[in-house]
PDB file of C-alpha atoms and ligand atoms in Angstrom:
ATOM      1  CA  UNK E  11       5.462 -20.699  20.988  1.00  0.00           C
ATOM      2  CA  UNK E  12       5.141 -23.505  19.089  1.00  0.00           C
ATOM      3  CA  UNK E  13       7.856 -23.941  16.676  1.00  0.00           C
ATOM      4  CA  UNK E  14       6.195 -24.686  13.292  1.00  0.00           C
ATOM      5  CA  UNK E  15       3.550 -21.826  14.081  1.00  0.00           C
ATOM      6  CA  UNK E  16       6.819 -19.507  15.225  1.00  0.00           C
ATOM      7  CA  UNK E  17       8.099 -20.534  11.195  1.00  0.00           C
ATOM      8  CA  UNK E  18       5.195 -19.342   9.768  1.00  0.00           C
ATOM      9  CA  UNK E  19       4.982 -15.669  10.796  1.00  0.00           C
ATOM     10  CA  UNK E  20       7.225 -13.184  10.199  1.00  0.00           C
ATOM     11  CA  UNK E  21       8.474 -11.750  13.169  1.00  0.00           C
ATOM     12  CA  UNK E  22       6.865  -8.183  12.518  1.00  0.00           C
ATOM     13  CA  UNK E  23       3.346 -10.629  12.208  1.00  0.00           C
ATOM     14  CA  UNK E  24       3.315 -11.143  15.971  1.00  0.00           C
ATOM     15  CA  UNK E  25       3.382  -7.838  17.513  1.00  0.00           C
ATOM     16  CA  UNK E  26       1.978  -7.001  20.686  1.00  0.00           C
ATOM     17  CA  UNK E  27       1.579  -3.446  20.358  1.00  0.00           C
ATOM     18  CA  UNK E  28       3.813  -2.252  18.151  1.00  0.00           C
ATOM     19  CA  UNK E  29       5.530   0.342  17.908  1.00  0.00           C
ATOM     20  CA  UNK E  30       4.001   2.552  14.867  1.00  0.00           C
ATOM     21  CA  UNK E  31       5.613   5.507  13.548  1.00  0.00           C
ATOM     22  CA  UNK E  32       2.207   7.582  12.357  1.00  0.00           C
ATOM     23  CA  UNK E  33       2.523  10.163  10.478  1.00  0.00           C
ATOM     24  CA  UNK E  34       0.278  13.207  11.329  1.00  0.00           C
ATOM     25  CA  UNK E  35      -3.586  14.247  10.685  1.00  0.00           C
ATOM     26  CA  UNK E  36      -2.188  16.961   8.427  1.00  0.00           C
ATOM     27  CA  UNK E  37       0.286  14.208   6.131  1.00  0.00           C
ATOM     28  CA  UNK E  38      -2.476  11.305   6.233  1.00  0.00           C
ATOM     29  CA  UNK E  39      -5.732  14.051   5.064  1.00  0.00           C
ATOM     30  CA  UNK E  40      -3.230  15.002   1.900  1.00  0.00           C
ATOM     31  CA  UNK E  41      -2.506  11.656   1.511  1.00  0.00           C
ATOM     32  CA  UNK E  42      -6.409  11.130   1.207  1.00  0.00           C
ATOM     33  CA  UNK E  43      -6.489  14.285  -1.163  1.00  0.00           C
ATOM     34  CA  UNK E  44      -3.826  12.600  -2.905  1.00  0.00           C
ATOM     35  CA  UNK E  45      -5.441   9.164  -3.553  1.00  0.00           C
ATOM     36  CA  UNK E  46      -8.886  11.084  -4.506  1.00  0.00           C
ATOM     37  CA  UNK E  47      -7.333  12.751  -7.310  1.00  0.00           C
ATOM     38  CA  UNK E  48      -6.284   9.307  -8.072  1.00  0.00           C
ATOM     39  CA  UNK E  49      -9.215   8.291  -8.702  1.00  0.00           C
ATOM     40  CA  UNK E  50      -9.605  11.092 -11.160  1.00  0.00           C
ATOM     41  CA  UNK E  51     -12.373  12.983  -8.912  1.00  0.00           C
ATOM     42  CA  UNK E  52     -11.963  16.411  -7.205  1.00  0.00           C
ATOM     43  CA  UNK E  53     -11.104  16.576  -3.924  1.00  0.00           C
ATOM     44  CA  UNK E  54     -12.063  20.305  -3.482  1.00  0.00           C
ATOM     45  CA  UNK E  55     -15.589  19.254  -4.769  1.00  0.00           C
ATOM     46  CA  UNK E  56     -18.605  19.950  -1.520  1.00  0.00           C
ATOM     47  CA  UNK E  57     -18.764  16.214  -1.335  1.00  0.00           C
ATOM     48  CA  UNK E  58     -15.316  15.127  -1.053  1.00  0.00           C
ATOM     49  CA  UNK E  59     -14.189  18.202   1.289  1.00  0.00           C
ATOM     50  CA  UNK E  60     -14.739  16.260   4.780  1.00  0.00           C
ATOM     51  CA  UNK E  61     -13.602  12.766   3.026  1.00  0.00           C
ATOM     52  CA  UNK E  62      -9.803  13.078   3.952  1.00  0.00           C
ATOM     53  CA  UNK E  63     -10.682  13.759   7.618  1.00  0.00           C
ATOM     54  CA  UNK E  64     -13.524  10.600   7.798  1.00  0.00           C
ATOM     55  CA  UNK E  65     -10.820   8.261   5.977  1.00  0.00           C
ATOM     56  CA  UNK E  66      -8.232   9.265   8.566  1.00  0.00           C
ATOM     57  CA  UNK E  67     -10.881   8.296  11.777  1.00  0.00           C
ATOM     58  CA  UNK E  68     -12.143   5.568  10.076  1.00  0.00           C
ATOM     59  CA  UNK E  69      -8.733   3.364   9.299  1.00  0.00           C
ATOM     60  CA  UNK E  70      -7.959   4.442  12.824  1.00  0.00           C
ATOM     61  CA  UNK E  71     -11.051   2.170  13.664  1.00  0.00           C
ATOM     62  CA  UNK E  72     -10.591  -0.723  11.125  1.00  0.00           C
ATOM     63  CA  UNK E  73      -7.246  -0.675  12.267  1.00  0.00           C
ATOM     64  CA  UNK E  74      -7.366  -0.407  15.273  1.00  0.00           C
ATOM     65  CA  UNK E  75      -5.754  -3.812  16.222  1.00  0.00           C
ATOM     66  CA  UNK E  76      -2.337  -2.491  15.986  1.00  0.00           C
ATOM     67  CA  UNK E  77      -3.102  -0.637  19.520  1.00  0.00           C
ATOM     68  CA  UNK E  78      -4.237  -3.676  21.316  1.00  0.00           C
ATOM     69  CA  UNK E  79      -2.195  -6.879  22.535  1.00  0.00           C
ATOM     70  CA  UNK E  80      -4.123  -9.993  21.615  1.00  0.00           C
ATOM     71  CA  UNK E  81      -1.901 -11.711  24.678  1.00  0.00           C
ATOM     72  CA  UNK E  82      -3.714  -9.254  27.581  1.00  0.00           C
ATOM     73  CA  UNK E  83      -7.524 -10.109  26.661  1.00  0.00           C
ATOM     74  CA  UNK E  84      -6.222 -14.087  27.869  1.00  0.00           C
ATOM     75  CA  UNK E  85      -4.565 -12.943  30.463  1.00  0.00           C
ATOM     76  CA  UNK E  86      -7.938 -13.526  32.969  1.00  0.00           C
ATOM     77  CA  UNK E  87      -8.801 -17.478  33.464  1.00  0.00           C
ATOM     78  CA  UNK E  88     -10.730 -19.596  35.368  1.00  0.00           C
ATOM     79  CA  UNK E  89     -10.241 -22.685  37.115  1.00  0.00           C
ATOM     80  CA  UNK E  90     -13.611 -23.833  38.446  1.00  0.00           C
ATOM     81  CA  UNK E  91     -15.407 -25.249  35.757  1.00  0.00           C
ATOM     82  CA  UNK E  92     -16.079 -28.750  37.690  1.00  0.00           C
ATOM     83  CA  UNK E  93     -13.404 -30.551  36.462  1.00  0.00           C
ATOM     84  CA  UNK E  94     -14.306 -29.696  32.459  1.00  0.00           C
ATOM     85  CA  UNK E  95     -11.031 -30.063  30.093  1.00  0.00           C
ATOM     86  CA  UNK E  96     -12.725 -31.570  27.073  1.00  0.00           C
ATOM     87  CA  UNK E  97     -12.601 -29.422  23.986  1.00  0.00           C
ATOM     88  CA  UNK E  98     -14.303 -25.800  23.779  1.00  0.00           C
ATOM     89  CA  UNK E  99     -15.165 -24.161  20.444  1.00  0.00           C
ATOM     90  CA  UNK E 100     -16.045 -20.589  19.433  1.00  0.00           C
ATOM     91  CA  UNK E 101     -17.174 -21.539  15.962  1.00  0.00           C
ATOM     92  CA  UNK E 102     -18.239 -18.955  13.862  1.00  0.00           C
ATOM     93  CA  UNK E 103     -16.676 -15.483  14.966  1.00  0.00           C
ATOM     94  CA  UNK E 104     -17.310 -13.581  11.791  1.00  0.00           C
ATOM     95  CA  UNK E 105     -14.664 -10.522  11.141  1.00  0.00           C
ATOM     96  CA  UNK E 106     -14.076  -8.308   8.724  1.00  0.00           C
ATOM     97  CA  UNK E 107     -10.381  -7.762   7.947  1.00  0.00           C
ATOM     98  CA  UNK E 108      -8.142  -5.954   5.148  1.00  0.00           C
ATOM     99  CA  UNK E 109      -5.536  -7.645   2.649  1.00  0.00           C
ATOM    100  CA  UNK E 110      -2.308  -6.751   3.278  1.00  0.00           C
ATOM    101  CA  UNK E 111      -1.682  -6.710  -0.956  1.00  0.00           C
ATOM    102  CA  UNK E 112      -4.917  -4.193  -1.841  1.00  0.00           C
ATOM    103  CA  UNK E 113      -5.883  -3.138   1.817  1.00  0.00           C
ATOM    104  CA  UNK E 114      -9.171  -4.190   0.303  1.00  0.00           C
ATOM    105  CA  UNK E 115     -11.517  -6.241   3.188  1.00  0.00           C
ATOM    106  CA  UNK E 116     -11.866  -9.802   3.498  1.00  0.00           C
ATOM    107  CA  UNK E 117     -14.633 -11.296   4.930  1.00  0.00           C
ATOM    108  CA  UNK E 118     -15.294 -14.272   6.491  1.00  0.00           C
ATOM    109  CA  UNK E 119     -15.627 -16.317  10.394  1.00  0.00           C
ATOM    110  CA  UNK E 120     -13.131 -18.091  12.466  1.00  0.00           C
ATOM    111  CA  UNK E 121     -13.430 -20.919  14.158  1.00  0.00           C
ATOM    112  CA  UNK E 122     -11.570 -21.408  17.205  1.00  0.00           C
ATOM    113  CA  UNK E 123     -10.932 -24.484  19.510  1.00  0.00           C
ATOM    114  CA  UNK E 124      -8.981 -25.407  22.441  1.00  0.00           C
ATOM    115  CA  UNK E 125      -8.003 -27.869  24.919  1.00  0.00           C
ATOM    116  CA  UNK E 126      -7.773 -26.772  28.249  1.00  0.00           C
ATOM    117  CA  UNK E 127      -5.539 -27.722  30.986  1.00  0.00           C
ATOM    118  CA  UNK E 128      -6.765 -26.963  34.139  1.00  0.00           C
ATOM    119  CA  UNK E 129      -8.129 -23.346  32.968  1.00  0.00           C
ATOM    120  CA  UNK E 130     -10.617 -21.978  30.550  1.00  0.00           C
ATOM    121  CA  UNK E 131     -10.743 -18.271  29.303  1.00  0.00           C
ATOM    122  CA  UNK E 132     -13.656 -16.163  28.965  1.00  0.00           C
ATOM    123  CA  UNK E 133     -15.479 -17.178  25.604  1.00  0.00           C
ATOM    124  CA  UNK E 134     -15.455 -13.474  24.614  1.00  0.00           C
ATOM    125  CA  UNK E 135     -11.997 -13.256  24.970  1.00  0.00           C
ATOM    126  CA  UNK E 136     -11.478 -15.896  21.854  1.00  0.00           C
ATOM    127  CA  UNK E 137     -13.439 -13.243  19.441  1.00  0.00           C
ATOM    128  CA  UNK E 138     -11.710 -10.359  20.929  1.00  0.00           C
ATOM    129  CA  UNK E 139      -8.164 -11.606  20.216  1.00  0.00           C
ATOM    130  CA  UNK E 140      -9.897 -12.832  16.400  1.00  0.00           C
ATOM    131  CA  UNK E 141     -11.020  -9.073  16.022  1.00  0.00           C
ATOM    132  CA  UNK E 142      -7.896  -7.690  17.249  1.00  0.00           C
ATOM    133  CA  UNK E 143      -5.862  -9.475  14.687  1.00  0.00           C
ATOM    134  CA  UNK E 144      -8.164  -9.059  11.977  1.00  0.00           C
ATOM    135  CA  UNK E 145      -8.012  -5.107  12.695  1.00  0.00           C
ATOM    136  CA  UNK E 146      -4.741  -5.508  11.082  1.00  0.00           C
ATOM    137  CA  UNK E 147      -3.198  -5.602   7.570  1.00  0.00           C
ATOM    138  CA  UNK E 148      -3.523  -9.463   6.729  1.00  0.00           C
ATOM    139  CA  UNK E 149      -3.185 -12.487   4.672  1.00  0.00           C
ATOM    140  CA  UNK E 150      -5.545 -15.025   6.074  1.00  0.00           C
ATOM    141  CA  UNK E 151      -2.393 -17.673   6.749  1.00  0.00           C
ATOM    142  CA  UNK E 152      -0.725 -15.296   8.708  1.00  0.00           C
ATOM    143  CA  UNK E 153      -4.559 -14.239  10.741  1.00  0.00           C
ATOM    144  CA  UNK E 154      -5.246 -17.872  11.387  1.00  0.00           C
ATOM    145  CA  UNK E 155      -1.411 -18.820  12.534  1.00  0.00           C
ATOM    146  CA  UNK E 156      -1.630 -15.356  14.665  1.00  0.00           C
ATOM    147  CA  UNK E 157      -5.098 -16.784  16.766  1.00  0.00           C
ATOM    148  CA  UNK E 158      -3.422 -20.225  17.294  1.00  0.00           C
ATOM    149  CA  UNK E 159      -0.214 -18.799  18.526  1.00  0.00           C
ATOM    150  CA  UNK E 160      -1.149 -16.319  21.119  1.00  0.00           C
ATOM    151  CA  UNK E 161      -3.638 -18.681  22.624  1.00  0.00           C
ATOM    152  CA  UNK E 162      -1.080 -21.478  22.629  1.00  0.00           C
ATOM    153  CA  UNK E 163       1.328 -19.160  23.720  1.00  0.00           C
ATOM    154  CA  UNK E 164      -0.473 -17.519  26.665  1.00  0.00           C
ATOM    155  CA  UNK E 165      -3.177 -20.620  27.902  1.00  0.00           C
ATOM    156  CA  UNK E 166      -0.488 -23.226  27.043  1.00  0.00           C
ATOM    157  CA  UNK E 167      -3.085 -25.659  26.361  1.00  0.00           C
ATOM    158  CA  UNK E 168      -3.083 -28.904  25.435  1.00  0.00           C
ATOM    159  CA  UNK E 169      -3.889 -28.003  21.666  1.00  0.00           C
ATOM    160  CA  UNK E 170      -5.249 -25.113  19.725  1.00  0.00           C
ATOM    161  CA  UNK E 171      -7.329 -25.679  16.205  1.00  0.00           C
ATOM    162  CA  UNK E 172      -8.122 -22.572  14.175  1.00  0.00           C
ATOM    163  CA  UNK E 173     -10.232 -22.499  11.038  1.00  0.00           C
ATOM    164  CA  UNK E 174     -10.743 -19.728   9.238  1.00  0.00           C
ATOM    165  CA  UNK E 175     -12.936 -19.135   6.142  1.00  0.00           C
ATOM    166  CA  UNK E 176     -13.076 -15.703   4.019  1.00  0.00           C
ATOM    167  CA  UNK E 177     -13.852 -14.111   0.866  1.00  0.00           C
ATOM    168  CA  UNK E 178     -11.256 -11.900  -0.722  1.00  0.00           C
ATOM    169  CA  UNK E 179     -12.926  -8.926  -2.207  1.00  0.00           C
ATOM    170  CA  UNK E 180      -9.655  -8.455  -3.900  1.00  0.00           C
ATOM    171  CA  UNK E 181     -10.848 -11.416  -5.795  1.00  0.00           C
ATOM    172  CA  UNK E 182     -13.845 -10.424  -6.124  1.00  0.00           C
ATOM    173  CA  UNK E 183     -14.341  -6.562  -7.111  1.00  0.00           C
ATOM    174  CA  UNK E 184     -10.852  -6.705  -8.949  1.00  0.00           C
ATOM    175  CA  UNK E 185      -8.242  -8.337 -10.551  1.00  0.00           C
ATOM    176  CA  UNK E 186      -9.589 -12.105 -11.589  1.00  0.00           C
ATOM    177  CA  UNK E 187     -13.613 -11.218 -10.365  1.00  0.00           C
ATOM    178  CA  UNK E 188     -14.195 -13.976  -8.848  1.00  0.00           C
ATOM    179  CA  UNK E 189     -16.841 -13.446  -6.991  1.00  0.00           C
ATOM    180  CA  UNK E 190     -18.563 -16.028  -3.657  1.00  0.00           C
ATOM    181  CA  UNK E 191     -14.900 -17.988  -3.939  1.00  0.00           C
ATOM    182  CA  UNK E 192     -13.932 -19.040  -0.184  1.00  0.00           C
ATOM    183  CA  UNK E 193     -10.751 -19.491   1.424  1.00  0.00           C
ATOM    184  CA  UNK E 194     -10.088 -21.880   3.979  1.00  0.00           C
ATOM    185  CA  UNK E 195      -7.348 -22.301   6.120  1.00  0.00           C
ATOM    186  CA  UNK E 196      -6.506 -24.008   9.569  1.00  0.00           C
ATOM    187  CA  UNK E 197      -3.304 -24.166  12.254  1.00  0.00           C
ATOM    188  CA  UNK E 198      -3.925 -26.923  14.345  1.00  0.00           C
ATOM    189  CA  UNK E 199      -1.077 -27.164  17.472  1.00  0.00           C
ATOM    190  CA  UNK E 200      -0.230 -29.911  20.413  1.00  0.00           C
ATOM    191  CA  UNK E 201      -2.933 -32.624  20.125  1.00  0.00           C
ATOM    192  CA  UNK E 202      -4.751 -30.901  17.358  1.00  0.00           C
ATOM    193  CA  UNK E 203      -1.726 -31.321  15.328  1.00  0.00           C
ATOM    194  CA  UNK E 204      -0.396 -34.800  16.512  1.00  0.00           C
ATOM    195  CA  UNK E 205      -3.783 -36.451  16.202  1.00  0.00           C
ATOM    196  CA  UNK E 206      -5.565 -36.421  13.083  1.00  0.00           C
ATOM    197  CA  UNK E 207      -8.329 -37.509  15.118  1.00  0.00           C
ATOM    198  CA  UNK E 208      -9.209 -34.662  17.337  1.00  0.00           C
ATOM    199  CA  UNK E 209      -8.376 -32.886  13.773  1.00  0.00           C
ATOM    200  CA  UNK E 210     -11.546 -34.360  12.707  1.00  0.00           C
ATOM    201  CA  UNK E 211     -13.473 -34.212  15.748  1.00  0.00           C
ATOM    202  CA  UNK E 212     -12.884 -30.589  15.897  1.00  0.00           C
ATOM    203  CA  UNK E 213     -14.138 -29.550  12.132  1.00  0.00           C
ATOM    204  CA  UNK E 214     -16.984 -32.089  12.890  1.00  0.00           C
ATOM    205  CA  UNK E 215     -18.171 -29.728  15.574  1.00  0.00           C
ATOM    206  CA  UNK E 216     -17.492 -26.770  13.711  1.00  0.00           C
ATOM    207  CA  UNK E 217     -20.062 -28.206  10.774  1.00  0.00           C
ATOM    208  CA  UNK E 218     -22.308 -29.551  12.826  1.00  0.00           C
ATOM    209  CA  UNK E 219     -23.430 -26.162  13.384  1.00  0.00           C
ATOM    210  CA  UNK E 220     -23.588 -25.380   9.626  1.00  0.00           C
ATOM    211  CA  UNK E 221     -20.142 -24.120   9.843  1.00  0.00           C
ATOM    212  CA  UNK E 222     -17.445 -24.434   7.242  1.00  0.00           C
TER     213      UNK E 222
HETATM  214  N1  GTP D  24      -1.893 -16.363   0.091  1.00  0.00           N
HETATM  215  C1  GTP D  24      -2.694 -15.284   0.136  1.00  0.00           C
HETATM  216  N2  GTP D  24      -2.820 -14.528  -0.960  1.00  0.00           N
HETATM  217  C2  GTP D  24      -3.644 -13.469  -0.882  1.00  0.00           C
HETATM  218  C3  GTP D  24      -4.359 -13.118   0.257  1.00  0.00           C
HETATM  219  N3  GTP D  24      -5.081 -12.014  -0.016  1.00  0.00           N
HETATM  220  C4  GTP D  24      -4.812 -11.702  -1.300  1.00  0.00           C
HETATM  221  N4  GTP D  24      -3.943 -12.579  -1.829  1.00  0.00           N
HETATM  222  C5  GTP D  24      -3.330 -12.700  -3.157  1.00  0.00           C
HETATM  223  O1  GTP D  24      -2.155 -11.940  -3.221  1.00  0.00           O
HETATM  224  C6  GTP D  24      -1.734 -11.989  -4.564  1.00  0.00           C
HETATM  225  C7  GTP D  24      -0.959 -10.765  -4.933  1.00  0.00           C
HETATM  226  O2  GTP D  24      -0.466 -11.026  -6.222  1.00  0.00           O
HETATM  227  P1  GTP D  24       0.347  -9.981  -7.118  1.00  0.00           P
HETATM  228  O3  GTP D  24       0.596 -10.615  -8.458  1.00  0.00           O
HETATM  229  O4  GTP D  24       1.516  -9.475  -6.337  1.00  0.00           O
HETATM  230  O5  GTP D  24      -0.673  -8.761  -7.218  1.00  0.00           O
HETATM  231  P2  GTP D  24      -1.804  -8.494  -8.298  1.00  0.00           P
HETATM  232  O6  GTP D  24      -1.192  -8.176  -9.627  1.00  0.00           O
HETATM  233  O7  GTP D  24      -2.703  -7.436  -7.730  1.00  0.00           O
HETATM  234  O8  GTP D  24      -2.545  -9.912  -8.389  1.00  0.00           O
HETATM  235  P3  GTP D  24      -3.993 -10.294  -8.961  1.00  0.00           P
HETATM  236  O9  GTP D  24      -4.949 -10.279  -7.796  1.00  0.00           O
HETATM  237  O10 GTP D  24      -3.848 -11.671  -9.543  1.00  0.00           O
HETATM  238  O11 GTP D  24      -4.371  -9.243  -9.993  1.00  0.00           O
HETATM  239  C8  GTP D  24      -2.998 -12.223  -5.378  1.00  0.00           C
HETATM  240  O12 GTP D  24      -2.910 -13.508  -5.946  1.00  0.00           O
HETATM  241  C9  GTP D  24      -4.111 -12.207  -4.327  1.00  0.00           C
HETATM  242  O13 GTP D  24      -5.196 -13.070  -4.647  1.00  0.00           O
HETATM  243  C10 GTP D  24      -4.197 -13.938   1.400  1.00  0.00           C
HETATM  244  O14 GTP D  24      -4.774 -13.722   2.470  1.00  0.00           O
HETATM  245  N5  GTP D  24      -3.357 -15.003   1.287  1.00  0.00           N
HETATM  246 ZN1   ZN D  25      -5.654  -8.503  -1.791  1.00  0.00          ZN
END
């Protein structure tokens, strides 16, 4: 991996299926009951009875990236594409993700660009290794340095550029209430990062489509 990306995530940030200690149905629905009376409403109440149980299945869904290894959907590539090794973009990939501080979601698209050499990867792969990642607990540093790495990691390309732009809704229904603020970040690695030039040509691209 490349060694400034490596720097930038903590070592628990780049797991391929990790190992997860869950607790069970029974200790996550009272922990649901729990965070209901929190919120100063009954849990016992006809409405609220079945809520434990549908919070349970559905962070099992939104979170659902912490079963999956980003590295095996780029696993399958292809070499005949006549010669093509000029830059490919998936630009806007839109995700929904959760903030590691609030577990609140953030929302917002990636943009995703590589330089092949001598193999290309199925387009869809690009948004399923975005949507695995953002099925995790995030900061949006750590989900754009997580896309750049495992695709620089696993294609070896020549470069990698990753954009990412979200809203924070723990910005924006909390806290300061800010609301429509964006964040934008980008990794760029190999040529991406070495040339300012390809920098540009890649978030040229990415706006030329009304993109960030
Ligand atoms: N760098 C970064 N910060 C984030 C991200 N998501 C949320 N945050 C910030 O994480 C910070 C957590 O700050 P704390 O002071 O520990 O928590 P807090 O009291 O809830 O902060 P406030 O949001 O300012 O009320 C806040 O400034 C959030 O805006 C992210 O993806 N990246
Ligand atoms: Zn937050």
């Amino acid at each position: 991996m490349d060694a400034a990306i490596k720097k930038m995530m903590p070592q628990s940030a780049y797991m391929d299926k990790p190992v997860t200690d869950r607790p069970s149905q029974e200790e996550v629905e009272t922990a649901v009951r729990t965070l209901l009376r929190w919120t100063g409403d009954n849990p016992d109440r006809e409405g609220l009875v079945d809520t434990p149980k549908r919070v349970a299945k559905a962070f099992r869904e939104m979170f659902g990236g912490y079963d999956m290894c980003p590295a095996e959907e780029l696993g399958r590539t292809f070499e005949e594409v006549a010669g093509y090794d000029d830059l490919v973009i998936v630009r806007d990939i839109k995700f929904h993700s959760h903030c590691e501080h609030h577990m609140v979601p953030i929302i917002g698209k990636a943009h995703v660009g590589y330089l092949p050499d001598g193999k290309v990867v199925g387009l869809s792969k690009i948004a399923r290794v975005v949507d695995i990642f953002a099925h995790r607990l995030q900061t949006q540093e750590a989900l754009t340095a997580q896309i750049a790495g495992v695709i620089q990691d696993v294609l070896n390309p020549r470069g990698v550029a990753v954009m990412v732009e979200a809203e924070h809704m723990c910005m924006a229904m909390r806290g300061i209430r800010k609301q429509g603020s964006t964040t934008l970040t980008s990794t760029f690695t190999g040529n991406f990062r070495d040339n300012p030039e390809e920098q540009i040509r890649f978030v040229t691209m990415v706006r030329a489509g009304g993109g960030a």
